[in-house]
XYZ file of C-alpha atoms in Angstrom:
583
model
C 0.000 0.000 0.000
C 2.939 2.285 0.608
C 3.699 2.354 -3.084
C 0.091 3.419 -3.753
C 0.429 6.344 -1.365
C 3.715 7.413 -2.885
C 2.278 7.188 -6.369
C -0.757 9.262 -5.421
C 1.339 11.961 -3.857
C 3.519 11.966 -6.967
C 0.453 12.368 -9.193
C -0.924 15.170 -7.054
C 2.450 16.859 -7.225
C 2.432 16.374 -10.984
C -0.923 18.128 -11.217
C 0.414 20.964 -9.100
C 3.458 21.288 -11.311
C 1.241 21.082 -14.381
C -1.011 23.894 -13.086
C 2.022 25.887 -12.000
C 3.521 25.458 -15.433
C 0.351 26.758 -17.005
C 0.420 29.756 -14.732
C 4.029 30.479 -15.632
C 3.245 30.023 -19.291
C 0.346 32.424 -18.961
C 2.458 34.990 -17.128
C 5.160 34.681 -19.750
C 2.614 35.088 -22.496
C 1.112 38.147 -20.819
C 4.589 39.642 -20.349
C 5.471 38.958 -23.944
C 2.279 40.584 -25.174
C 2.837 43.587 -22.881
C 6.410 43.967 -24.089
C 5.344 43.699 -27.686
C 2.663 46.335 -27.114
C 5.139 48.716 -25.551
C 7.561 48.298 -28.413
C 4.789 48.787 -30.917
C 3.717 52.008 -29.218
C 7.239 53.374 -29.221
C 7.730 52.953 -32.903
C 5.242 54.283 -35.390
C 6.861 52.298 -38.169
C 6.951 48.979 -36.320
C 5.623 45.990 -38.243
C 2.163 44.642 -37.492
C 1.904 42.945 -34.084
C 1.575 39.195 -33.829
C -1.912 37.811 -33.118
C -2.880 38.284 -29.476
C -2.366 35.355 -27.151
C -5.604 33.558 -26.361
C -6.421 34.283 -22.686
C -6.078 31.365 -20.306
C -9.397 29.813 -19.308
C -8.765 29.775 -15.568
C -12.295 28.739 -14.687
C -11.989 25.584 -16.757
C -8.543 24.775 -15.390
C -9.520 25.279 -11.742
C -12.603 23.093 -12.113
C -10.685 20.485 -14.049
C -7.976 20.311 -11.346
C -10.676 20.167 -8.658
C -12.410 17.271 -10.402
C -9.136 15.412 -10.828
C -8.220 15.941 -7.156
C -11.590 14.631 -5.952
C -11.458 11.590 -8.226
C -7.890 10.809 -7.139
C -8.981 10.850 -3.495
C -11.810 8.476 -4.408
C -9.345 6.279 -6.246
C -7.142 6.149 -3.161
C -10.171 5.162 -1.070
C -11.112 2.474 -3.601
C -7.535 1.172 -3.751
C -7.564 0.472 -0.012
C -10.675 -1.673 -0.507
C -9.704 -3.527 -3.673
C -8.226 -6.858 -2.602
C -9.745 -9.577 -4.787
C -10.537 -10.179 -8.431
C -14.215 -9.576 -7.653
C -13.308 -6.196 -6.124
C -11.189 -5.255 -9.142
C -13.541 -6.399 -11.915
C -16.955 -6.031 -10.283
C -16.565 -3.668 -7.277
C -17.234 -6.609 -4.957
C -20.758 -6.852 -6.471
C -21.864 -4.320 -3.874
C -23.126 -1.512 -6.135
C -26.815 -0.703 -5.646
C -29.318 -0.425 -8.472
C -29.457 3.371 -8.216
C -25.681 3.710 -8.084
C -25.276 1.393 -11.057
C -27.973 3.298 -12.962
C -26.018 6.504 -12.427
C -22.772 4.768 -13.402
C -24.374 3.323 -16.542
C -25.563 6.803 -17.475
C -22.073 8.116 -16.772
C -20.546 5.343 -18.857
C -22.956 5.874 -21.703
C -23.389 9.666 -21.938
C -20.171 10.438 -23.733
C -18.877 13.816 -24.810
C -20.097 12.849 -28.275
C -23.618 12.537 -26.882
C -23.471 15.863 -25.073
C -21.714 17.945 -27.707
C -22.755 15.883 -30.743
C -26.522 15.658 -30.202
C -26.739 19.333 -29.260
C -24.802 20.106 -32.459
C -27.147 17.910 -34.516
C -30.144 19.841 -33.199
C -28.307 23.129 -33.753
C -27.649 22.336 -37.416
C -30.719 20.204 -38.246
C -33.430 21.056 -35.730
C -35.976 18.430 -34.708
C -34.239 15.645 -36.666
C -31.351 15.756 -34.197
C -33.653 14.548 -31.439
C -34.791 11.604 -33.562
C -31.181 10.650 -34.150
C -30.573 10.412 -30.405
C -33.623 8.189 -29.956
C -31.839 5.377 -31.811
C -29.378 4.961 -28.960
C -32.052 5.172 -26.286
C -34.203 2.504 -27.923
C -31.480 -0.036 -27.199
C -31.979 0.206 -23.459
C -35.380 -1.536 -23.158
C -33.836 -4.453 -25.053
C -31.238 -4.784 -22.333
C -33.863 -4.263 -19.642
C -36.239 -6.973 -20.791
C -33.901 -9.499 -22.364
C -30.398 -9.366 -21.023
C -29.705 -7.599 -17.715
C -31.094 -10.141 -15.238
C -29.669 -13.147 -17.067
C -26.291 -11.477 -17.406
C -26.102 -10.930 -13.645
C -27.117 -14.517 -12.876
C -24.828 -16.224 -15.393
C -21.797 -13.979 -15.633
C -18.807 -13.411 -13.455
C -16.749 -10.523 -14.828
C -17.165 -10.305 -18.623
C -19.837 -11.000 -21.214
C -17.661 -13.879 -22.456
C -18.473 -15.655 -19.157
C -22.100 -15.750 -20.280
C -21.502 -16.686 -23.919
C -19.170 -19.551 -22.975
C -21.250 -20.745 -20.005
C -22.175 -24.104 -21.640
C -19.811 -23.955 -24.628
C -16.084 -24.660 -25.023
C -14.147 -22.037 -23.114
C -11.085 -21.587 -25.346
C -12.503 -20.824 -28.808
C -15.599 -18.985 -27.594
C -13.719 -16.784 -25.115
C -11.071 -16.021 -27.727
C -13.687 -14.929 -30.251
C -15.550 -12.861 -27.633
C -12.319 -11.267 -26.384
C -11.233 -10.329 -29.925
C -14.539 -8.655 -30.726
C -14.540 -6.862 -27.359
C -10.977 -5.643 -27.810
C -11.661 -4.301 -31.292
C -14.644 -2.372 -29.952
C -12.720 -1.122 -26.916
C -9.541 -0.077 -28.723
C -11.295 1.776 -31.528
C -13.678 3.388 -29.087
C -10.624 4.455 -27.070
C -9.095 6.077 -30.134
C -12.226 8.107 -30.765
C -12.440 9.222 -27.141
C -8.710 10.024 -26.932
C -8.801 12.117 -30.088
C -11.948 13.843 -28.805
C -10.309 14.552 -25.437
C -7.218 16.029 -27.034
C -9.177 18.204 -29.437
C -11.650 19.353 -26.793
C -9.056 20.311 -24.196
C -6.816 21.953 -26.776
C -9.749 23.958 -28.153
C -10.915 25.126 -24.740
C -7.444 25.728 -23.293
C -5.163 26.424 -26.280
C -2.138 26.725 -23.980
C -2.315 22.944 -23.500
C -1.165 21.221 -26.653
C -3.029 18.331 -28.184
C -0.332 15.836 -27.226
C -0.158 17.099 -23.644
C -3.912 16.646 -23.391
C -3.679 13.049 -24.562
C -0.882 12.280 -22.111
C -2.805 13.787 -19.181
C -5.878 11.724 -20.068
C -3.815 8.537 -20.379
C -2.064 9.102 -17.024
C -5.337 9.718 -15.223
C -7.056 6.698 -16.714
C -4.171 4.397 -15.817
C -4.271 5.756 -12.258
C -8.023 5.384 -11.806
C -8.305 1.861 -13.133
C -4.977 0.366 -12.022
C -5.343 1.388 -8.387
C -9.083 1.641 -7.895
C -10.441 -0.955 -10.335
C -14.198 -1.040 -10.838
C -14.944 0.791 -7.568
C -13.004 3.886 -8.566
C -14.299 3.651 -12.131
C -17.883 3.413 -10.871
C -17.605 6.460 -8.634
C -15.853 8.497 -11.323
C -18.785 7.675 -13.602
C -21.343 8.527 -10.905
C -19.738 11.913 -10.218
C -19.466 12.641 -13.890
C -23.125 11.702 -14.482
C -24.196 14.015 -11.662
C -22.099 16.879 -13.012
C -23.295 16.361 -16.577
C -26.970 16.105 -15.651
C -26.635 19.105 -13.336
C -24.813 21.211 -15.907
C -27.209 20.289 -18.727
C -30.198 21.016 -16.472
C -28.849 24.466 -15.613
C -28.297 25.187 -19.306
C -31.836 24.077 -20.185
C -33.299 26.190 -17.363
C -31.236 29.152 -18.547
C -32.546 28.718 -22.095
C -36.147 28.428 -20.952
C -35.777 31.440 -18.633
C -34.480 33.434 -21.605
C -37.572 32.317 -23.546
C -39.993 33.063 -20.669
C -40.425 29.311 -20.121
C -42.406 29.062 -23.332
C -41.594 26.300 -25.812
C -43.675 28.132 -28.410
C -41.457 31.205 -28.066
C -38.311 29.038 -28.134
C -39.339 27.314 -31.367
C -40.547 30.550 -32.988
C -37.290 32.319 -32.164
C -35.268 29.333 -33.422
C -37.228 29.181 -36.691
C -36.646 32.896 -37.192
C -32.902 32.653 -36.453
C -32.037 29.462 -38.364
C -31.348 29.750 -42.115
C -33.525 26.670 -42.763
C -36.447 28.331 -40.946
C -39.492 26.001 -40.750
C -37.534 23.042 -42.123
C -35.864 22.621 -38.715
C -39.228 21.487 -37.316
C -39.518 18.587 -39.786
C -38.719 15.058 -38.678
C -37.690 13.685 -42.080
C -34.842 16.023 -42.941
C -31.787 13.911 -43.805
C -28.385 14.714 -42.391
C -26.160 15.495 -45.340
C -27.164 14.812 -48.892
C -28.486 11.280 -48.477
C -32.071 10.277 -47.764
C -31.852 6.519 -48.167
C -34.331 4.306 -46.261
C -31.938 1.329 -46.248
C -29.236 3.508 -44.759
C -31.667 4.767 -42.123
C -32.796 1.246 -41.223
C -29.226 0.019 -40.997
C -28.268 3.002 -38.836
C -31.189 2.293 -36.513
C -30.262 -1.390 -36.197
C -26.645 -0.462 -35.514
C -27.517 1.981 -32.762
C -30.118 -0.247 -31.087
C -28.267 -3.559 -31.082
C -24.820 -1.993 -30.862
C -25.785 -0.324 -27.599
C -26.852 -3.696 -26.232
C -23.522 -5.217 -27.241
C -20.979 -2.727 -25.901
C -18.648 -4.659 -23.551
C -18.099 -1.814 -21.078
C -21.865 -1.395 -20.676
C -22.541 -5.141 -20.313
C -19.797 -5.375 -17.693
C -21.675 -3.014 -15.394
C -24.343 -5.631 -14.680
C -21.832 -7.820 -12.853
C -21.270 -5.107 -10.232
C -24.717 -5.156 -8.624
C -25.824 -7.275 -5.679
C -28.441 -9.384 -7.509
C -30.632 -9.647 -10.594
C -33.267 -7.352 -9.076
C -30.666 -4.618 -8.734
C -29.611 -5.289 -12.356
C -33.158 -4.595 -13.559
C -33.442 -1.504 -11.414
C -30.121 -0.173 -12.669
C -31.307 -0.344 -16.282
C -34.515 1.451 -15.320
C -32.614 4.213 -13.525
C -30.048 4.427 -16.307
C -32.780 4.701 -18.958
C -34.499 7.494 -17.036
C -31.271 9.451 -16.580
C -30.254 9.047 -20.219
C -33.759 9.876 -21.505
C -33.847 13.008 -19.344
C -30.414 13.973 -20.634
C -31.456 13.682 -24.277
C -34.509 15.879 -23.621
C -32.135 18.466 -22.194
C -29.869 18.278 -25.251
C -32.917 19.027 -27.410
C -33.584 22.235 -25.452
C -29.874 23.069 -25.472
C -29.700 22.632 -29.253
C -32.644 24.948 -29.895
C -31.298 27.367 -27.313
C -28.006 27.459 -29.200
C -29.872 28.362 -32.396
C -31.410 31.346 -30.597
C -28.387 32.535 -28.583
C -25.296 31.343 -30.495
C -26.199 31.427 -34.196
C -25.889 34.914 -35.712
C -23.692 35.969 -32.769
C -20.394 37.412 -34.107
C -18.681 36.456 -30.841
C -19.088 32.757 -31.716
C -19.689 32.544 -35.480
C -16.561 32.173 -37.623
C -17.677 34.420 -40.483
C -21.177 35.901 -40.555
C -20.818 36.845 -44.203
C -20.521 33.165 -45.154
C -22.750 31.389 -42.660
C -24.660 32.245 -39.499
C -24.202 28.698 -38.154
C -20.527 27.766 -38.650
C -18.763 28.377 -35.350
C -15.231 29.120 -34.279
C -13.551 25.909 -33.110
C -15.678 23.521 -35.181
C -19.105 21.949 -35.342
C -19.127 20.493 -31.820
C -19.111 23.879 -30.075
C -22.807 24.974 -29.911
C -23.346 23.629 -26.370
C -20.040 25.068 -25.160
C -20.751 28.515 -26.570
C -24.308 28.399 -25.243
C -22.919 27.974 -21.740
C -20.850 31.142 -22.258
C -23.851 33.023 -23.607
C -25.872 32.016 -20.538
C -23.330 32.257 -17.733
C -20.149 33.887 -18.985
C -16.636 32.555 -18.422
C -17.508 30.831 -15.149
C -20.256 28.666 -16.639
C -18.142 28.019 -19.737
C -15.359 26.780 -17.456
C -17.764 24.518 -15.608
C -19.208 22.990 -18.787
C -15.717 22.556 -20.254
C -14.602 20.696 -17.132
C -17.767 18.560 -17.255
C -17.140 17.669 -20.897
C -13.591 16.646 -20.068
C -14.760 14.634 -17.039
C -17.211 12.928 -19.369
C -14.383 11.663 -21.518
C -12.401 10.469 -18.502
C -15.346 8.466 -17.189
C -16.086 6.780 -20.522
C -12.450 5.942 -21.182
C -12.106 4.469 -17.677
C -14.936 2.038 -18.359
C -13.529 1.131 -21.766
C -10.052 0.512 -20.380
C -11.347 -1.748 -17.641
C -13.479 -3.708 -20.125
C -10.486 -4.202 -22.423
C -8.192 -5.236 -19.578
C -10.807 -7.714 -18.364
C -11.054 -9.327 -21.783
C -7.283 -9.757 -21.922
C -6.627 -10.855 -18.343
C -9.774 -12.758 -17.406
C -10.739 -14.286 -20.756
C -7.434 -14.706 -22.586
C -4.846 -15.031 -19.789
C -6.736 -16.733 -16.952
C -9.140 -18.952 -18.909
C -7.491 -19.579 -22.305
C -3.742 -19.503 -21.620
C -3.704 -20.631 -17.961
C -6.897 -22.720 -18.360
C -8.268 -21.600 -14.993
C -5.123 -22.366 -12.983
C -4.079 -18.740 -12.365
C -4.528 -17.457 -8.834
C -6.601 -14.354 -8.093
C -3.423 -12.453 -7.273
C -1.863 -13.375 -10.625
C -5.020 -12.472 -12.524
C -5.399 -9.083 -10.833
C -1.712 -8.322 -11.392
C -2.126 -9.203 -15.069
C -5.217 -6.983 -15.259
C -3.265 -4.020 -13.932
C -0.510 -4.615 -16.446
C -3.126 -4.743 -19.200
C -4.630 -1.465 -17.964
C -1.223 0.200 -18.188
C -0.678 -1.293 -21.628
C -4.066 -0.147 -22.926
C -3.564 3.307 -21.424
C -0.219 3.701 -23.174
C -1.712 2.329 -26.392
C -4.581 4.835 -26.191
C -2.066 7.693 -25.854
C 0.017 6.471 -28.802
C -3.004 5.886 -31.048
C -4.598 9.159 -29.956
C -1.467 11.016 -31.086
C -1.158 8.938 -34.265
C -4.790 9.633 -35.236
C -4.637 13.364 -34.473
C -4.904 14.388 -38.123
C -6.983 11.434 -39.257
C -10.668 11.346 -40.086
C -12.056 9.290 -37.201
C -15.703 9.506 -38.194
C -15.732 5.831 -39.177
C -14.822 4.764 -35.644
C -18.387 5.068 -34.403
C -19.595 2.988 -37.325
C -16.917 0.357 -36.692
C -17.427 -0.017 -32.943
C -21.206 -0.062 -32.974
C -21.320 -2.330 -36.041
C -19.110 -4.979 -34.439
C -21.028 -4.738 -31.184
C -24.332 -5.066 -33.058
C -23.217 -7.807 -35.450
C -21.063 -9.940 -33.125
C -21.569 -9.393 -29.402
C -25.319 -8.873 -29.448
C -26.477 -11.775 -31.688
C -24.115 -14.342 -30.147
C -25.094 -13.239 -26.644
C -28.818 -13.503 -27.399
C -28.431 -16.886 -29.119
C -26.445 -18.274 -26.192
C -29.113 -17.094 -23.728
C -32.273 -18.091 -25.581
C -31.496 -20.801 -28.150
C -30.882 -24.329 -27.033
C -29.407 -25.314 -30.379
C -26.371 -23.011 -30.305
C -23.091 -24.917 -30.290
C -19.467 -23.876 -30.031
C -19.056 -24.178 -33.795
C -22.070 -21.950 -34.449
C -20.988 -19.318 -31.910
C -17.417 -19.145 -33.189
C -18.238 -19.099 -36.919
C -21.102 -16.663 -36.401
C -18.961 -14.399 -34.211
C -16.054 -14.207 -36.628
C -18.508 -13.598 -39.472
C -19.681 -10.545 -37.566
C -16.167 -9.286 -36.879
C -14.711 -9.715 -40.366
C -17.970 -8.896 -42.149
C -18.303 -5.588 -40.318
C -14.674 -4.614 -40.851
C -14.650 -5.696 -44.501
C -17.819 -3.877 -45.524
C -16.777 -0.770 -43.609
C -13.454 -0.709 -45.453
C -15.139 -0.893 -48.865
C -17.964 1.409 -47.764
C -18.192 5.166 -48.364
C -16.853 6.200 -44.935
C -13.455 4.535 -45.333
C -13.135 3.740 -49.052
C -14.225 7.157 -50.300
C -13.659 9.615 -47.448
C -10.565 8.184 -45.738
C -8.737 6.295 -48.505
C -9.969 8.540 -51.356
C -10.372 5.506 -53.638
C -13.407 6.840 -55.490
C -16.989 5.548 -55.359
C -17.486 2.931 -52.659
C -17.866 -0.749 -53.561
C -20.406 -1.217 -50.749
C -22.764 1.779 -50.891
C -23.800 2.087 -47.225
C -22.003 3.529 -44.196
C -23.458 1.024 -41.733
C -23.353 -2.654 -42.828
C -25.523 -4.013 -40.005
C -28.567 -4.732 -42.172
C -26.402 -7.165 -44.172
C -24.003 -8.546 -41.573
C -26.443 -9.112 -38.692
C -28.776 -11.482 -40.622
C -25.718 -13.208 -42.086
C -24.331 -13.859 -38.589
C -27.626 -15.367 -37.474
C -27.813 -17.585 -40.565
C -24.194 -18.749 -40.228
C -24.591 -19.487 -36.511
C -27.830 -21.379 -37.174
C -26.517 -23.527 -40.032
C -23.203 -24.231 -38.280
C -25.048 -25.301 -35.118
C -27.770 -27.516 -36.595
C -25.254 -29.354 -38.770
C -22.995 -30.040 -35.774
C -23.727 -33.587 -34.648
C -20.611 -34.105 -32.551
C -20.769 -35.468 -29.002
C -19.676 -32.145 -27.574
C -22.494 -30.396 -29.417
C -25.030 -32.808 -27.929
C -23.671 -32.101 -24.423
C -23.842 -28.356 -25.038
C -27.485 -28.591 -26.074
C -28.261 -30.768 -23.049
C -26.645 -28.203 -20.730
C -29.107 -25.526 -21.834
C -31.713 -26.496 -19.201
C -29.289 -26.009 -16.315
C -28.217 -22.684 -17.800
C -31.828 -21.568 -18.134
C -32.610 -22.437 -14.499
C -29.659 -20.404 -13.264
C -30.444 -17.524 -15.614
C -34.064 -17.356 -14.428
C -33.564 -18.010 -10.704
C -30.001 -16.939 -9.916
C -29.272 -20.261 -8.178
C -25.493 -20.658 -8.065
C -24.804 -17.034 -8.996
C -22.177 -15.195 -6.998
C -23.591 -13.177 -4.112
C -22.800 -9.490 -3.823
C -20.912 -8.076 -0.866
C -21.996 -4.871 0.821
C -19.421 -2.157 1.320
């Protein structure tokens, strides 16, 4: 434990030095600007002055440092209570339904949700809200089909459930590969987003420094505090995000005299599309293809239900009843949040669009903002509450990224240490101490990898990452998980062939699709014409798994089918499931 204390003090000192360095940098910048101004005044023929230094956003930095300090204290507390593999992976199974609901919301409501959905409403009006509904629709599927059975059958990862009555080695390997692909690519997207967001809000911090800070914090949270620290980071972040979004929505409605009619009328008058922003069938971009829309909807619905870091949360609660409650709470929090983003988006149309303080060039467009298309919510906070509120929202957005990346890192480390190392390589002979040690090494490795990839992808178009992660989750994790839970006939051969069909089918069609083939590789018209391949790959996975299973007449396949009854009894009743520990 002594090494933990020393490490924490070193990290706190690092933050202090980091903040001190920013202060010195700011002072130096101010001095340089002052000196330059004096010189310029003294000489009437002096050349034009360099562009003014962007002022340091002290409000954002103070709140960011405060959040980091609080979460590090929580991590220290969690580290003193993390002794076993169950503590590390599943927080000792002592998280309540309400706490897990908040953590799920914190895990799920990413910066992309907060900034992205508000931006969609800002640019497209009512259609932005419909886009967000696709993600939310996935939650009832988890609530009614998966959550309770996951808690009763699983131990630490979703591969525990899929391989419950099947061969451990091949099924866990397939499940771990699909989980890792989702986790790593999701990490890249979040890391790039974190670097860009922090660099945009606090230009004095370079993109690479931002990535390194994020990586160091994530490694600290997860390595020392495991699932307990990760859970509480997500709970705090969810509270901050819901609180901040609520204050923004109240501010918007107060500006509009708490009248939705006035809000919509003012938005219609301010937006260049006018009444078109109230239509629900306006396509985003140039395409209005029903197949694309259906495939997008399938990807969002089933992909949500197949994300490994979300599924892992159901192993942290005390029992199956708490698992159901946590989905209910999580759904309510997330639904409430998306309603707020709708108000925030329309509020941004009224208060941010046409405002020369935020718009890049009013002569070209009244919507295009300084800093990029994700800034409407950020600028709205400044319009409502000045620099202080902007600093708060900026810190919340950054905390959002930290919380999501923590969950992703833990899910990836679990797949490597629990599924691959402990159950495939060591075949169940590894001790808890060895497995936890391996998990921490994997966390460090994934954290370093996220930093390296985040820097490597700085200039890359990462728009396809969302399509890739959700497509693999929808086409591999979700169908194989559902088949293993509800279909007696699934065998190891069907699960493995179906799973790999989902992995390689999703990747292959994405590569030859318009997002990668045309936009990233610039190879001309795409071979596969749709951005999201789920409408093709998902049915193919089901067909492959079905045919491979029913044609498997081996002795092992017969035993796997016979074991379905015992699995069903445990899934429905919880008999034999691990009991949660209060803490």
